[in-house]
Amino acid sequence: MKISRRGFLASTGAALTVRAVPQMAAKPGGRRILTLVYDKALGMMRAVERVVP
């Protein structure tokens, strides 16, 4: 399966929106930082998400 960078960003954004909406309503504290990194094993970019208080 070959995925373009634009397709990857679109699917990642949609997945994060689905995950983040219920959590934002439940707990307002902390900031989410999304970093895109190139994974050599996968041969594509992937998202790394972390919460900073």
PDB file of C-alpha atoms in Angstrom:
ATOM      1  CA  MET A   1       0.000   0.000   0.000  1.00  0.00           C
ATOM      2  CA  LYS A   2       1.445   3.307  -1.055  1.00  0.00           C
ATOM      3  CA  ILE A   3       0.177   6.472   0.608  1.00  0.00           C
ATOM      4  CA  SER A   4       1.042  10.038  -0.255  1.00  0.00           C
ATOM      5  CA  ARG A   5       2.065  12.629   2.297  1.00  0.00           C
ATOM      6  CA  ARG A   6      -1.182  14.538   1.727  1.00  0.00           C
ATOM      7  CA  GLY A   7      -3.251  11.386   2.257  1.00  0.00           C
ATOM      8  CA  PHE A   8      -1.302  10.540   5.387  1.00  0.00           C
ATOM      9  CA  LEU A   9      -1.829  13.994   6.875  1.00  0.00           C
ATOM     10  CA  ALA A  10      -5.534  13.931   6.030  1.00  0.00           C
ATOM     11  CA  SER A  11      -6.106  10.511   7.590  1.00  0.00           C
ATOM     12  CA  THR A  12      -4.012  11.393  10.653  1.00  0.00           C
ATOM     13  CA  GLY A  13      -5.931  14.640  11.141  1.00  0.00           C
ATOM     14  CA  ALA A  14      -9.258  12.834  10.894  1.00  0.00           C
ATOM     15  CA  ALA A  15      -8.167  10.159  13.370  1.00  0.00           C
ATOM     16  CA  LEU A  16      -6.885  12.741  15.849  1.00  0.00           C
ATOM     17  CA  THR A  17     -10.105  14.723  15.607  1.00  0.00           C
ATOM     18  CA  VAL A  18     -12.168  11.626  16.388  1.00  0.00           C
ATOM     19  CA  ARG A  19      -9.925  10.795  19.354  1.00  0.00           C
ATOM     20  CA  ALA A  20      -9.514  14.339  20.690  1.00  0.00           C
ATOM     21  CA  VAL A  21     -13.116  15.599  20.712  1.00  0.00           C
ATOM     22  CA  PRO A  22     -14.369  13.371  23.580  1.00  0.00           C
ATOM     23  CA  GLN A  23     -11.155  13.939  25.557  1.00  0.00           C
ATOM     24  CA  MET A  24     -11.341  17.727  25.188  1.00  0.00           C
ATOM     25  CA  ALA A  25     -14.840  17.680  26.615  1.00  0.00           C
ATOM     26  CA  ALA A  26     -13.758  15.481  29.532  1.00  0.00           C
ATOM     27  CA  LYS A  27     -10.503  17.154  30.606  1.00  0.00           C
ATOM     28  CA  PRO A  28      -9.459  20.675  29.629  1.00  0.00           C
ATOM     29  CA  GLY A  29      -5.922  20.503  31.110  1.00  0.00           C
ATOM     30  CA  GLY A  30      -2.773  20.015  29.069  1.00  0.00           C
ATOM     31  CA  ARG A  31      -1.696  20.724  25.533  1.00  0.00           C
ATOM     32  CA  ARG A  32      -1.339  18.139  22.802  1.00  0.00           C
ATOM     33  CA  ILE A  33       1.771  18.311  20.660  1.00  0.00           C
ATOM     34  CA  LEU A  34       1.800  16.385  17.391  1.00  0.00           C
ATOM     35  CA  THR A  35       5.160  15.662  15.773  1.00  0.00           C
ATOM     36  CA  LEU A  36       5.612  13.984  12.406  1.00  0.00           C
ATOM     37  CA  VAL A  37       8.642  11.706  12.195  1.00  0.00           C
ATOM     38  CA  TYR A  38       9.989   9.562   9.375  1.00  0.00           C
ATOM     39  CA  ASP A  39       9.975   5.885  10.310  1.00  0.00           C
ATOM     40  CA  LYS A  40      12.614   4.029   8.280  1.00  0.00           C
ATOM     41  CA  ALA A  41      11.146   0.637   9.160  1.00  0.00           C
ATOM     42  CA  LEU A  42       7.741   1.588   7.764  1.00  0.00           C
ATOM     43  CA  GLY A  43       9.215   3.677   4.968  1.00  0.00           C
ATOM     44  CA  MET A  44       6.779   6.511   5.653  1.00  0.00           C
ATOM     45  CA  MET A  45       6.002   9.277   8.080  1.00  0.00           C
ATOM     46  CA  ARG A  46       4.056   8.659  11.271  1.00  0.00           C
ATOM     47  CA  ALA A  47       2.555  10.870  13.942  1.00  0.00           C
ATOM     48  CA  VAL A  48       3.808  10.971  17.539  1.00  0.00           C
ATOM     49  CA  GLU A  49       1.414  12.635  19.945  1.00  0.00           C
ATOM     50  CA  ARG A  50       2.198  13.746  23.497  1.00  0.00           C
ATOM     51  CA  VAL A  51       0.376  15.709  26.186  1.00  0.00           C
ATOM     52  CA  VAL A  52       2.208  18.556  27.926  1.00  0.00           C
ATOM     53  CA  PRO A  53       0.699  19.972  31.135  1.00  0.00           C
TER      54      PRO A  53
END
